Coordinates of C-alpha atoms in Angstrom, one line a residue:
M1 CA 8.7 -35.5 -57.0
L2 CA 7.7 -31.9 -57.7
P3 CA 8.5 -30.4 -61.1
L4 CA 11.4 -28.0 -61.5
F5 CA 10.4 -24.5 -60.3
A6 CA 11.3 -21.4 -62.4
L7 CA 10.5 -17.8 -61.7
L8 CA 9.5 -16.8 -65.3
N9 CA 6.5 -15.1 -66.8
G10 CA 4.1 -16.4 -69.3
C11 CA 1.1 -18.5 -68.1
D12 CA -2.1 -19.4 -69.7
D13 CA -5.5 -18.5 -68.3
T14 CA -7.5 -21.4 -67.1
D15 CA -11.2 -22.4 -67.0
T16 CA -13.6 -22.1 -64.0
I17 CA -12.2 -23.7 -60.8
I18 CA -13.8 -27.0 -60.0
F19 CA -13.3 -28.5 -56.5
D20 CA -13.1 -32.3 -55.8
D21 CA -16.5 -32.4 -54.0
E22 CA -18.1 -30.7 -57.0
L23 CA -17.0 -33.3 -59.5
P24 CA -19.9 -35.3 -61.1
Q25 CA -20.6 -38.6 -59.4
F26 CA -23.8 -39.8 -61.1
E27 CA -24.8 -40.2 -64.7
I28 CA -27.3 -37.8 -66.2
K29 CA -30.7 -39.3 -67.2
A30 CA -32.6 -37.8 -70.1
N31 CA -36.0 -38.1 -68.3
A32 CA -34.9 -37.0 -64.8
I33 CA -33.6 -34.0 -62.8
L34 CA -30.3 -35.0 -61.1
L35 CA -29.4 -33.4 -57.8
E36 CA -25.9 -34.1 -56.4
V37 CA -25.9 -33.1 -52.7
I38 CA -22.7 -32.1 -50.9
M39 CA -23.2 -33.0 -47.2
P40 CA -21.5 -31.3 -44.2
K41 CA -18.6 -32.9 -42.4
G42 CA -19.6 -35.7 -40.0
S43 CA -22.5 -36.9 -42.2
A44 CA -22.6 -40.6 -41.6
A45 CA -22.4 -42.9 -44.7
D46 CA -25.0 -45.2 -43.1
D47 CA -27.5 -42.4 -42.2
E48 CA -30.7 -41.9 -44.3
Y49 CA -31.2 -38.6 -46.1
Y50 CA -34.4 -37.4 -47.7
I51 CA -35.5 -34.4 -49.9
V52 CA -38.6 -32.6 -48.7
G53 CA -40.8 -30.0 -50.4
D54 CA -44.3 -29.1 -51.4
F55 CA -43.6 -31.1 -54.6
N56 CA -43.5 -34.4 -52.7
G57 CA -46.1 -33.7 -49.9
G58 CA -43.7 -32.4 -47.2
A59 CA -41.8 -34.1 -44.4
E60 CA -44.7 -36.4 -43.3
A61 CA -44.9 -38.0 -46.7
A62 CA -41.3 -37.9 -47.8
V63 CA -39.2 -38.9 -44.7
G64 CA -39.0 -42.7 -44.6
N65 CA -40.2 -43.1 -48.2
L66 CA -37.5 -44.7 -50.5
E67 CA -38.7 -42.7 -53.4
W68 CA -37.3 -39.6 -51.8
Q69 CA -34.2 -41.0 -50.2
L70 CA -30.8 -40.0 -51.4
E71 CA -28.2 -42.4 -52.7
K72 CA -24.5 -42.4 -51.5
A73 CA -22.0 -41.7 -54.2
T74 CA -19.4 -44.5 -54.5
G75 CA -16.6 -42.1 -55.5
S76 CA -17.0 -39.4 -52.9
E77 CA -17.1 -39.3 -49.1
S78 CA -19.3 -36.1 -49.1
K79 CA -21.7 -36.6 -52.0
W80 CA -25.2 -38.1 -52.2
G81 CA -27.5 -38.0 -55.3
I82 CA -31.2 -38.3 -56.2
Y83 CA -33.1 -38.6 -59.5
L84 CA -36.4 -36.7 -59.6
L85 CA -39.1 -37.3 -62.1
P86 CA -41.4 -34.2 -62.6
S87 CA -44.2 -36.5 -63.5
T88 CA -44.4 -37.6 -59.9
F89 CA -44.6 -34.1 -58.5
K90 CA -47.8 -33.2 -56.6
D91 CA -50.3 -30.4 -57.3
G92 CA -48.2 -28.8 -60.1
K93 CA -45.4 -27.9 -57.6
T94 CA -41.8 -27.8 -58.7
L95 CA -38.3 -27.4 -57.1
A96 CA -38.8 -23.7 -57.6
D97 CA -41.5 -23.8 -54.9
G98 CA -38.8 -24.7 -52.4
F99 CA -37.2 -27.8 -50.8
Y100 CA -34.8 -28.9 -48.1
F101 CA -33.1 -32.0 -46.8
V102 CA -33.6 -34.1 -43.7
S103 CA -31.2 -36.5 -41.9
A104 CA -33.0 -39.4 -40.2
S105 CA -30.6 -39.2 -37.2
K106 CA -29.6 -35.5 -37.2
G107 CA -32.8 -33.7 -38.2
E108 CA -33.6 -31.0 -40.7
E109 CA -31.1 -29.0 -42.7
R110 CA -30.0 -25.7 -41.1
S111 CA -27.8 -22.8 -42.1
V112 CA -24.5 -22.0 -40.3
K113 CA -26.5 -19.5 -38.2
N114 CA -29.1 -22.1 -37.2
E115 CA -31.7 -20.8 -39.6
A116 CA -34.2 -22.8 -41.6
V117 CA -33.1 -23.4 -45.2
V118 CA -35.2 -23.4 -48.4
H119 CA -33.5 -24.2 -51.7
Q120 CA -35.2 -23.0 -54.9
L121 CA -34.2 -24.3 -58.3
D122 CA -35.6 -23.8 -61.8
V123 CA -34.1 -26.8 -63.5
K124 CA -35.1 -29.2 -66.3
V125 CA -34.8 -32.9 -66.9
G126 CA -31.6 -34.1 -68.3
T127 CA -29.5 -31.8 -66.1
R128 CA -27.2 -32.2 -63.1
T129 CA -27.1 -29.6 -60.2
N130 CA -24.9 -29.4 -57.2
V131 CA -26.6 -28.5 -53.9
W132 CA -24.8 -27.8 -50.6
V133 CA -26.0 -28.6 -47.0
D134 CA -24.3 -26.5 -44.3
R135 CA -25.4 -28.1 -41.0
W136 CA -27.9 -30.5 -39.5
E137 CA -30.3 -29.6 -36.7
A138 CA -28.4 -31.8 -34.2
Y139 CA -25.3 -29.7 -34.5
F140 CA -27.0 -26.9 -32.7
N141 CA -29.1 -28.9 -30.2
T142 CA -26.5 -30.9 -28.3
E143 CA -25.2 -29.7 -25.0
E144 CA -21.6 -30.5 -24.3
E145 CA -21.1 -33.3 -21.9
G146 CA -19.6 -32.1 -18.6
H147 CA -20.9 -28.6 -19.0
D148 CA -23.9 -26.9 -17.2
G149 CA -26.3 -26.1 -20.0
F150 CA -25.2 -24.6 -23.3
V151 CA -21.7 -23.1 -23.6
V152 CA -20.3 -19.8 -25.0
Y153 CA -16.8 -20.4 -26.3
V154 CA -14.5 -17.4 -26.8
A155 CA -11.2 -17.2 -28.7
D156 CA -10.0 -14.2 -26.7
K157 CA -7.9 -11.6 -28.6
S158 CA -9.0 -8.7 -26.4
G159 CA -5.7 -8.3 -24.4
W160 CA -7.8 -7.8 -21.3
D161 CA -6.6 -9.2 -18.0
N162 CA -10.1 -10.4 -17.1
L163 CA -13.1 -11.5 -19.2
Y164 CA -16.7 -11.6 -18.1
L165 CA -20.0 -12.3 -19.9
Y166 CA -23.1 -10.4 -18.9
G167 CA -26.6 -11.2 -20.3
W168 CA -29.9 -9.4 -20.0
A169 CA -33.3 -9.6 -21.6
G170 CA -36.3 -7.3 -21.2
A171 CA -35.8 -5.3 -18.1
G172 CA -33.7 -7.7 -16.1
D173 CA -30.6 -9.8 -15.6
V174 CA -30.4 -13.2 -17.3
T175 CA -26.9 -14.0 -15.9
P176 CA -25.8 -13.0 -12.4
A177 CA -25.6 -9.2 -12.0
W178 CA -22.9 -7.1 -13.6
P179 CA -20.2 -8.0 -14.7
G180 CA -22.0 -11.3 -15.2
I181 CA -20.3 -14.8 -15.5
A182 CA -16.6 -15.3 -15.0
V183 CA -14.7 -17.6 -17.3
K184 CA -15.3 -21.2 -16.2
G185 CA -12.2 -22.6 -17.8
T186 CA -10.3 -23.2 -21.1
E187 CA -10.8 -25.9 -23.7
V188 CA -8.8 -26.7 -26.9
I189 CA -11.0 -27.5 -29.9
N190 CA -9.3 -28.3 -33.2
G191 CA -6.1 -26.7 -32.1
V192 CA -7.8 -23.4 -30.9
T193 CA -7.8 -22.6 -27.2
Y194 CA -11.1 -21.2 -26.1
K195 CA -12.2 -19.6 -22.8
Y196 CA -15.7 -20.9 -22.0
F197 CA -18.8 -19.8 -20.1
D198 CA -21.3 -22.3 -18.9
M199 CA -24.7 -20.6 -19.3
G200 CA -26.6 -22.9 -16.9
K201 CA -29.2 -25.6 -17.6
A202 CA -31.9 -23.3 -16.3
L203 CA -31.4 -20.9 -19.3
D204 CA -31.9 -23.6 -22.0
G205 CA -34.2 -22.1 -24.7
Y206 CA -34.1 -18.6 -23.2
E207 CA -34.8 -16.1 -26.1
G208 CA -33.6 -12.6 -26.7
V209 CA -30.6 -12.7 -24.5
N210 CA -28.3 -9.6 -25.1
L211 CA -24.7 -10.5 -24.4
I212 CA -22.1 -8.0 -23.3
F213 CA -18.4 -8.9 -23.1
N214 CA -16.5 -6.9 -20.5
N215 CA -13.4 -6.8 -18.3
N216 CA -15.1 -5.5 -15.2
D217 CA -12.8 -2.5 -15.3
G218 CA -14.5 0.0 -17.6
K219 CA -14.1 -1.8 -21.0
Q220 CA -17.0 -3.5 -22.7
F221 CA -18.8 -4.0 -26.0
D222 CA -22.2 -5.4 -27.0
G223 CA -22.3 -8.9 -28.3
P224 CA -25.1 -10.5 -30.2
V225 CA -28.7 -11.2 -29.2
V226 CA -29.1 -14.9 -29.0
T227 CA -31.5 -17.7 -28.1
L228 CA -29.8 -20.2 -25.8
N229 CA -30.6 -23.3 -27.8
R230 CA -27.1 -24.2 -28.8
N231 CA -23.4 -23.7 -28.2
F232 CA -21.8 -20.4 -29.5
Y233 CA -18.3 -19.8 -30.6
F234 CA -16.9 -16.2 -30.9
R235 CA -13.6 -14.5 -31.6
I236 CA -13.3 -11.2 -29.8
T237 CA -10.9 -8.2 -29.8
D238 CA -11.1 -5.2 -27.4
K239 CA -13.6 -3.6 -29.8
G240 CA -15.9 -6.3 -31.1
F241 CA -16.8 -9.9 -31.9
E242 CA -17.4 -12.3 -34.7
E243 CA -19.1 -15.6 -34.6
I244 CA -16.9 -18.4 -35.9
D245 CA -17.2 -22.0 -37.0
P246 CA -15.1 -24.3 -34.7
E247 CA -14.9 -26.9 -37.5
A248 CA -13.3 -24.4 -39.9
S249 CA -9.6 -24.0 -40.1
Y250 CA -7.7 -20.8 -40.7
C251 CA -7.5 -19.4 -44.2
I252 CA -4.6 -18.2 -46.3
Y253 CA -5.3 -14.9 -48.2
V254 CA -3.3 -13.8 -51.2
D255 CA -3.2 -10.4 -53.0
D256 CA -2.3 -12.0 -56.3
Q257 CA -0.4 -9.5 -58.5
S258 CA 1.8 -12.3 -60.0
G259 CA 0.4 -12.0 -63.5
W260 CA 0.5 -15.8 -63.7
G261 CA -3.1 -16.1 -64.8
D262 CA -3.8 -19.0 -62.3
L263 CA -2.8 -19.7 -58.7
A264 CA -2.6 -22.9 -56.6
L265 CA -1.2 -23.6 -53.2
Y266 CA 0.7 -26.8 -52.5
I267 CA 1.0 -27.6 -48.7
S268 CA 3.7 -30.0 -47.5
G269 CA 5.2 -30.9 -44.1
A270 CA 1.8 -32.2 -42.8
G271 CA 2.3 -35.9 -43.0
D272 CA -0.7 -37.7 -44.6
N273 CA -2.5 -34.4 -45.1
N274 CA -0.2 -33.3 -47.9
E275 CA -2.1 -32.3 -51.0
D276 CA -1.4 -33.7 -54.5
W277 CA 0.6 -31.3 -56.7
P278 CA -0.2 -28.6 -57.7
G279 CA -2.4 -28.4 -54.6
L280 CA -5.4 -26.4 -53.6
E281 CA -7.2 -23.9 -55.8
P282 CA -8.7 -20.7 -54.4
A283 CA -12.0 -21.2 -52.6
G284 CA -13.1 -17.7 -53.6
T285 CA -12.3 -14.0 -53.2
K286 CA -12.8 -11.6 -50.3
E287 CA -12.4 -7.9 -50.1
I288 CA -10.5 -6.6 -47.1
N289 CA -9.7 -2.9 -46.7
G290 CA -10.3 -2.3 -50.4
V291 CA -8.0 -5.1 -51.5
V292 CA -9.5 -8.2 -53.2
Y293 CA -7.8 -11.4 -51.9
K294 CA -8.0 -14.9 -53.2
Y295 CA -8.2 -17.2 -50.3
F296 CA -7.5 -20.9 -49.6
E297 CA -9.6 -22.9 -47.1
T298 CA -7.7 -25.7 -45.3
D299 CA -8.5 -28.8 -43.2
V300 CA -8.8 -28.5 -39.5
E301 CA -6.1 -31.1 -39.1
L302 CA -3.5 -28.7 -40.4
M303 CA -4.0 -26.2 -37.5
N304 CA -0.9 -25.5 -35.4
Q305 CA 1.3 -27.6 -37.7
S306 CA 4.6 -26.5 -39.2
L307 CA 3.9 -26.2 -42.9
K308 CA 5.7 -25.4 -46.1
L309 CA 3.5 -23.4 -48.5
T310 CA 4.4 -23.4 -52.2
F311 CA 2.4 -20.9 -54.2
N312 CA 2.4 -21.9 -57.9
N313 CA 0.8 -21.3 -61.2
N314 CA -1.3 -24.5 -61.1
K315 CA 0.8 -26.3 -63.7
K316 CA 0.6 -30.1 -63.6
E317 CA 3.7 -32.3 -63.4
D318 CA 3.2 -33.4 -67.0
D319 CA 2.4 -29.9 -68.2
P320 CA 5.0 -28.7 -70.8
G321 CA 4.6 -25.2 -69.5
L322 CA 7.0 -23.7 -66.9
V323 CA 6.1 -24.0 -63.3
L324 CA 6.3 -20.7 -61.4
S325 CA 6.5 -20.7 -57.6
F326 CA 7.3 -19.1 -54.3
V327 CA 7.9 -21.0 -51.0
K328 CA 7.0 -19.9 -47.5
N329 CA 7.3 -21.7 -44.2
I330 CA 4.7 -21.1 -41.4
T331 CA 3.3 -22.4 -38.2
F332 CA -0.4 -22.5 -39.0
S333 CA -1.8 -20.9 -35.9
R334 CA -3.7 -18.1 -37.4
D335 CA -4.9 -16.6 -40.7
F336 CA -2.1 -15.7 -43.0
Y337 CA -1.9 -12.9 -45.6
F338 CA 0.5 -12.8 -48.5
S339 CA 1.2 -10.4 -51.5
I340 CA 2.6 -12.0 -54.6
T341 CA 4.2 -10.0 -57.4
P342 CA 6.3 -11.3 -60.3
E343 CA 9.4 -10.7 -58.2
K344 CA 8.5 -11.8 -54.7
C345 CA 6.1 -13.2 -52.2
E346 CA 5.9 -11.5 -48.8
E347 CA 3.7 -11.7 -45.7
I348 CA 1.6 -8.6 -45.2
D349 CA -0.7 -7.0 -42.6
P350 CA -4.2 -6.6 -44.1
A351 CA -4.8 -3.6 -41.8
T352 CA -2.0 -1.6 -43.5
H353 CA -1.8 -3.3 -46.9
G354 CA -3.4 -1.6 -49.8
T355 CA -4.0 1.9 -51.2
S356 CA -4.4 4.6 -48.5
Y357 CA -5.2 8.3 -48.8
S358 CA -4.8 11.5 -46.8
L359 CA -6.9 14.5 -45.9
Y360 CA -5.0 17.8 -46.0
V361 CA -6.8 20.5 -44.0
E362 CA -6.2 24.3 -44.2
D363 CA -7.5 25.1 -40.7
N364 CA -9.0 28.6 -40.3
T365 CA -11.3 27.8 -37.4
G366 CA -9.1 29.4 -34.7
W367 CA -9.6 26.4 -32.4
G368 CA -6.8 25.4 -30.1
A369 CA -7.0 21.7 -31.2
L370 CA -8.4 19.8 -34.1
A371 CA -9.8 16.2 -34.4
L372 CA -11.7 14.4 -37.1
Y373 CA -14.5 12.0 -36.5
G374 CA -16.2 10.0 -39.3
Y375 CA -19.1 7.7 -39.6
G376 CA -20.7 5.8 -42.5
D377 CA -19.1 2.8 -44.2
V378 CA -16.3 3.0 -41.6
E379 CA -15.8 4.8 -38.3
L380 CA -12.8 7.1 -38.0
G381 CA -11.0 7.1 -34.6
G382 CA -13.1 4.3 -33.1
G383 CA -15.3 6.9 -31.3
W384 CA -15.7 10.6 -30.6
P385 CA -13.8 12.9 -31.0
G386 CA -12.0 10.8 -33.6
L387 CA -8.6 10.9 -35.2
Q388 CA -5.8 13.3 -34.1
V389 CA -3.8 15.2 -36.6
S390 CA -1.1 12.9 -38.1
E391 CA 1.4 15.7 -39.0
T392 CA 1.6 19.3 -40.2
K393 CA 2.9 20.2 -43.7
V394 CA 3.6 23.4 -45.5
I395 CA 2.7 23.1 -49.1
N396 CA 3.2 26.0 -51.5
G397 CA 3.3 28.4 -48.5
T398 CA 0.1 27.1 -46.9
T399 CA 0.1 25.1 -43.7
Y400 CA -2.0 22.0 -43.8
K401 CA -2.9 19.7 -40.9
C402 CA -2.9 16.1 -42.3
F403 CA -5.0 13.1 -41.4
H404 CA -3.5 10.0 -42.8
L405 CA -6.2 7.4 -43.3
T406 CA -5.8 3.6 -43.3
P407 CA -6.5 1.4 -46.3
A408 CA -9.8 0.4 -44.6
C409 CA -11.1 3.8 -45.6
T410 CA -10.3 3.5 -49.3
N411 CA -13.3 3.7 -51.6
K412 CA -15.6 4.1 -48.5
N413 CA -18.2 6.8 -48.1
I414 CA -17.7 8.7 -44.9
N415 CA -19.4 11.6 -43.2
L416 CA -16.6 13.8 -41.7
I417 CA -17.1 15.9 -38.6
F418 CA -14.2 18.3 -37.7
N419 CA -14.3 19.3 -34.0
N420 CA -12.0 20.9 -31.4
N421 CA -11.0 17.5 -30.0
G422 CA -14.2 17.1 -28.1
G423 CA -14.1 20.6 -26.6
G424 CA -17.7 21.5 -27.6
N425 CA -17.2 22.9 -31.1
Q426 CA -17.8 21.0 -34.3
L427 CA -18.7 21.6 -37.9
K428 CA -21.6 20.2 -39.9
D429 CA -21.0 16.8 -41.5
Y430 CA -19.1 16.8 -44.8
N431 CA -19.5 13.8 -47.0
L432 CA -16.7 12.3 -49.1
T433 CA -15.9 9.0 -50.8
I434 CA -12.2 8.4 -50.0
D435 CA -10.9 7.5 -53.5
R436 CA -8.0 10.0 -53.6
D437 CA -6.2 12.6 -51.5
Y438 CA -8.4 15.6 -50.6
Y439 CA -7.4 19.2 -49.8
L440 CA -10.0 20.8 -47.6
R441 CA -10.5 24.3 -46.1
I442 CA -12.3 24.7 -42.8
S443 CA -13.5 27.7 -40.9
G444 CA -16.2 28.4 -38.3
D445 CA -18.7 28.4 -41.2
G446 CA -18.0 24.8 -42.4
C447 CA -15.9 22.7 -44.7
S448 CA -15.2 23.0 -48.4
E449 CA -12.9 21.3 -50.8
I450 CA -10.0 23.4 -52.3
K451 CA -10.5 23.1 -56.0
D452 CA -8.2 25.8 -57.4
C453 CA -4.6 25.8 -58.4
T454 CA -2.8 28.8 -60.1
V455 CA 0.9 29.1 -61.0
Y456 CA 2.0 32.7 -61.0
V457 CA 5.2 33.6 -62.8
Q458 CA 7.3 36.8 -62.6
D459 CA 8.8 36.3 -66.0
N460 CA 12.4 37.7 -66.4
S461 CA 13.4 35.1 -69.0
G462 CA 13.3 37.5 -72.0
W463 CA 11.6 34.7 -74.0
E464 CA 9.1 35.8 -76.7
A465 CA 6.7 33.1 -75.5
L466 CA 6.3 31.2 -72.2
T467 CA 4.7 27.7 -71.8
L468 CA 4.6 25.3 -68.9
Y469 CA 5.0 21.6 -69.2
G470 CA 4.5 19.1 -66.3
W471 CA 4.9 15.4 -66.0
G472 CA 4.2 12.9 -63.2
D473 CA 0.7 12.4 -61.8
A474 CA -0.5 15.1 -64.1
E475 CA 0.8 15.9 -67.6
L476 CA 0.2 19.5 -68.4
G477 CA -1.0 20.3 -71.9
G478 CA -1.1 16.6 -72.9
G479 CA 2.4 16.8 -74.2
W480 CA 5.4 19.0 -75.0
P481 CA 5.7 22.0 -74.8
G482 CA 2.7 22.1 -72.4
I483 CA 0.1 24.8 -71.8
Q484 CA 0.0 28.4 -72.9
V485 CA -0.2 31.4 -70.4
T486 CA -3.8 31.8 -69.2
G487 CA -3.4 35.6 -68.7
T488 CA -1.7 38.2 -66.6
R489 CA -2.5 39.7 -63.2
E490 CA -1.1 42.5 -61.2
I491 CA -0.6 41.6 -57.5
N492 CA 0.9 44.2 -55.1
G493 CA 2.4 46.2 -58.0
V494 CA 4.0 43.2 -59.7
T495 CA 2.7 41.8 -63.0
Y496 CA 2.5 38.0 -63.1
K497 CA 1.8 35.7 -66.0
Y498 CA -0.4 32.9 -64.7
F499 CA -1.5 29.4 -65.6
D500 CA -4.8 28.0 -64.4
L501 CA -4.2 24.3 -63.3
S502 CA -7.5 23.8 -61.5
E503 CA -8.3 20.6 -63.5
H504 CA -5.2 19.0 -61.9
V505 CA -5.9 19.9 -58.3
G506 CA -4.4 17.6 -55.8
K507 CA -2.0 15.9 -58.2
N508 CA 1.8 16.2 -58.3
S509 CA 3.8 17.2 -61.3
N510 CA 7.4 18.1 -62.3
L511 CA 7.2 21.5 -63.8
I512 CA 9.3 22.7 -66.8
F513 CA 9.2 26.3 -68.0
N514 CA 10.1 26.7 -71.6
N515 CA 9.9 29.1 -74.6
N516 CA 7.1 27.3 -76.2
G517 CA 9.3 24.4 -77.5
G518 CA 11.8 26.9 -79.1
G519 CA 14.8 25.1 -77.6
Q520 CA 15.1 26.9 -74.2
Q521 CA 13.8 25.5 -70.9
I522 CA 14.4 25.4 -67.2
E523 CA 14.8 21.8 -66.2
D524 CA 12.2 20.6 -63.7
G525 CA 11.3 24.0 -62.6
G526 CA 9.8 23.7 -59.1
L527 CA 10.8 20.1 -58.9
Y528 CA 8.0 17.8 -57.8
T529 CA 5.2 20.2 -56.9
A530 CA 1.8 19.6 -55.4
L531 CA -0.8 21.4 -57.6
I532 CA -2.9 23.0 -54.9
G533 CA -3.6 26.7 -54.1
D534 CA -1.5 29.6 -55.4
I535 CA 2.1 28.9 -56.4
Y536 CA 4.6 31.7 -57.2
F537 CA 7.8 31.6 -59.2
S538 CA 10.3 34.1 -60.5
I539 CA 12.3 32.8 -63.6
T540 CA 15.1 33.9 -65.8
A541 CA 16.2 32.2 -69.0
T542 CA 18.3 29.7 -67.0
S543 CA 16.9 29.5 -63.4
Y544 CA 13.9 29.7 -61.2
E545 CA 13.1 30.7 -57.7
K546 CA 10.0 29.6 -55.8
L547 CA 8.5 32.7 -54.0
P548 CA 6.5 33.0 -50.9
K549 CA 2.9 34.2 -51.3
P550 CA 2.8 38.0 -51.6

C-alpha cells in the first residue's frame, strides 16, 4: 500500500542521489584499488570481461589472463568488479595513463557514437570507484538479418508526404541519383515505428558519406557525415535530425518549482515493471529553452503503455514526514514535460514554457516592410529574412513594432539583422543577449538601444513641492515619497518640471504624484506606465491627464 498523500509544504533536503546500479557490491581492500564496472544492457553474465591499459601490457597481454578478468557481482545484474594492485603495474604506468574494457564475445568498449574509449583515473589503494561502459564493439558491427547491408532507421516527425535519403561523397553519388533511396519499409523497435532505408551490402565500410533527408518536392536538410559500418537511428523533423539510441526509452522532464526539496517519480499501471515506492529519482538535469528540467529515465518496456505517474517528495513508507504528491495518467508514447508548483502539476510544451522577452522597435527606416533575422546561439525565423512583426503598439505616444521572442531565445547571445523583409535593404548586425525586454530605435544609419526616459509634468497642483513615487517593476526613489524634481524645461512655450528616470528604462511602474509626502497625492498617476522615451502629464491637486507629445 502507498502512504497517505497530503499536499502540504515542509520537506527536508536530501543527500546526493544514488542509483541502484551505483550501490557498492564489493568490499574495499586496504592494499588494492577497487573498480566496480557498470555494464551496458545485454552484457551476458557468462561472458568474460577484461581491463586493458598500458599498466598491464595492453590487450595482447591482458585479454585471456585471469589476473585482469572482472568478477560478476552477486547482488547486481549490471555490475562487475576487479581489484588492482599497483605493485603489479608495468613500467611505472598507472590508471591515469588510460585504460578500457574488452568483452571476449563482443569486442572492445565503445562510446554511444562508436568512438574509442579511454578512461583515466587518479585513484589510490583502499578506494572504490564506479566506471560505466556504454557499448561493446559488436553493437555497431552487426548487420540486421533480412536487410541488404547496414540500415538507416528514421523516426519520422517531418510531416512530409514522402521521405527519401540521398548520400554523396567526394564529387559523386553514393546512393542512386537525387532524390536517393526511397523508404524500404517500416519496423517497430521497442515500441517505436521506424521507416528504414537499406543502404546496400556494396556500401559496407564506405567512409565520409554525406546524408541528405528530403521529400523530393523542394524540402530537404543535411544529415550527418557517416561511415557505413553500423546501423543508424535518427529522429527527424522538417528542419533537422538527431541521432537516437533505440534501446533508450522516452524521458519525463519536470520543471520542479514545488519547493519540496526532493523529487521522486512512482510509476504504476505497468504490471511487473512497477517501481517500489517512492519510485525513481532524477537521472540528472537538462536545460531546454532556458529552463532547467530534472528528468527521469525509464525502461524500454514501459513504452506505449498506459501509466499512472505519481510525483512525490521521496518520502519512504515508514518516514514520519508527510508525503506530498501529484498524480498524472499518460500513454507513454513520447517524451513528457511537466511543471510542478506547490499548488499544481500540469503538462507543458517546452517550446513555449519559460521566460520570454520582446523587442520593441521604433522604426525610422522608411521601409515599406520590416523583418528581423538573427544568428548566434539561436537562429531567428529559421532562415532569411527572419521573423515578421508580431504586433504594433503605441507606448507613451511612440509607435513600436514588436517582435515577441520564444523562450528558446532567453539568455542567448544573438546578432540581429533588421531588413526590409528580404527586399534588398538591411542594417549592420546588432548584438544582444536576450535577458530582458529591449527598446530599440532603427534608421537607415543603424540600430541603437533607447536608454532614456523622462517624465515631464505641467504642474497645476499648487503644491509647494512635487515628488514622484513609483511601484511595480521599478520603485522610484527607493521608497515613499519618491524622487525629487530633476529640473525644469520650457518646451513650445510651456514650462515643465521633469524627472529623469533613465536608470529604470524598459521597466513598468505605477506612478503616484505627491507633495513630497505632505499628505496630498494623486493615486496611481498614469496607472501602469512603461518607462521609455518622453512621457507628458498635466496635473492638478486631485487629478492627472496624460498628454500627447508636444
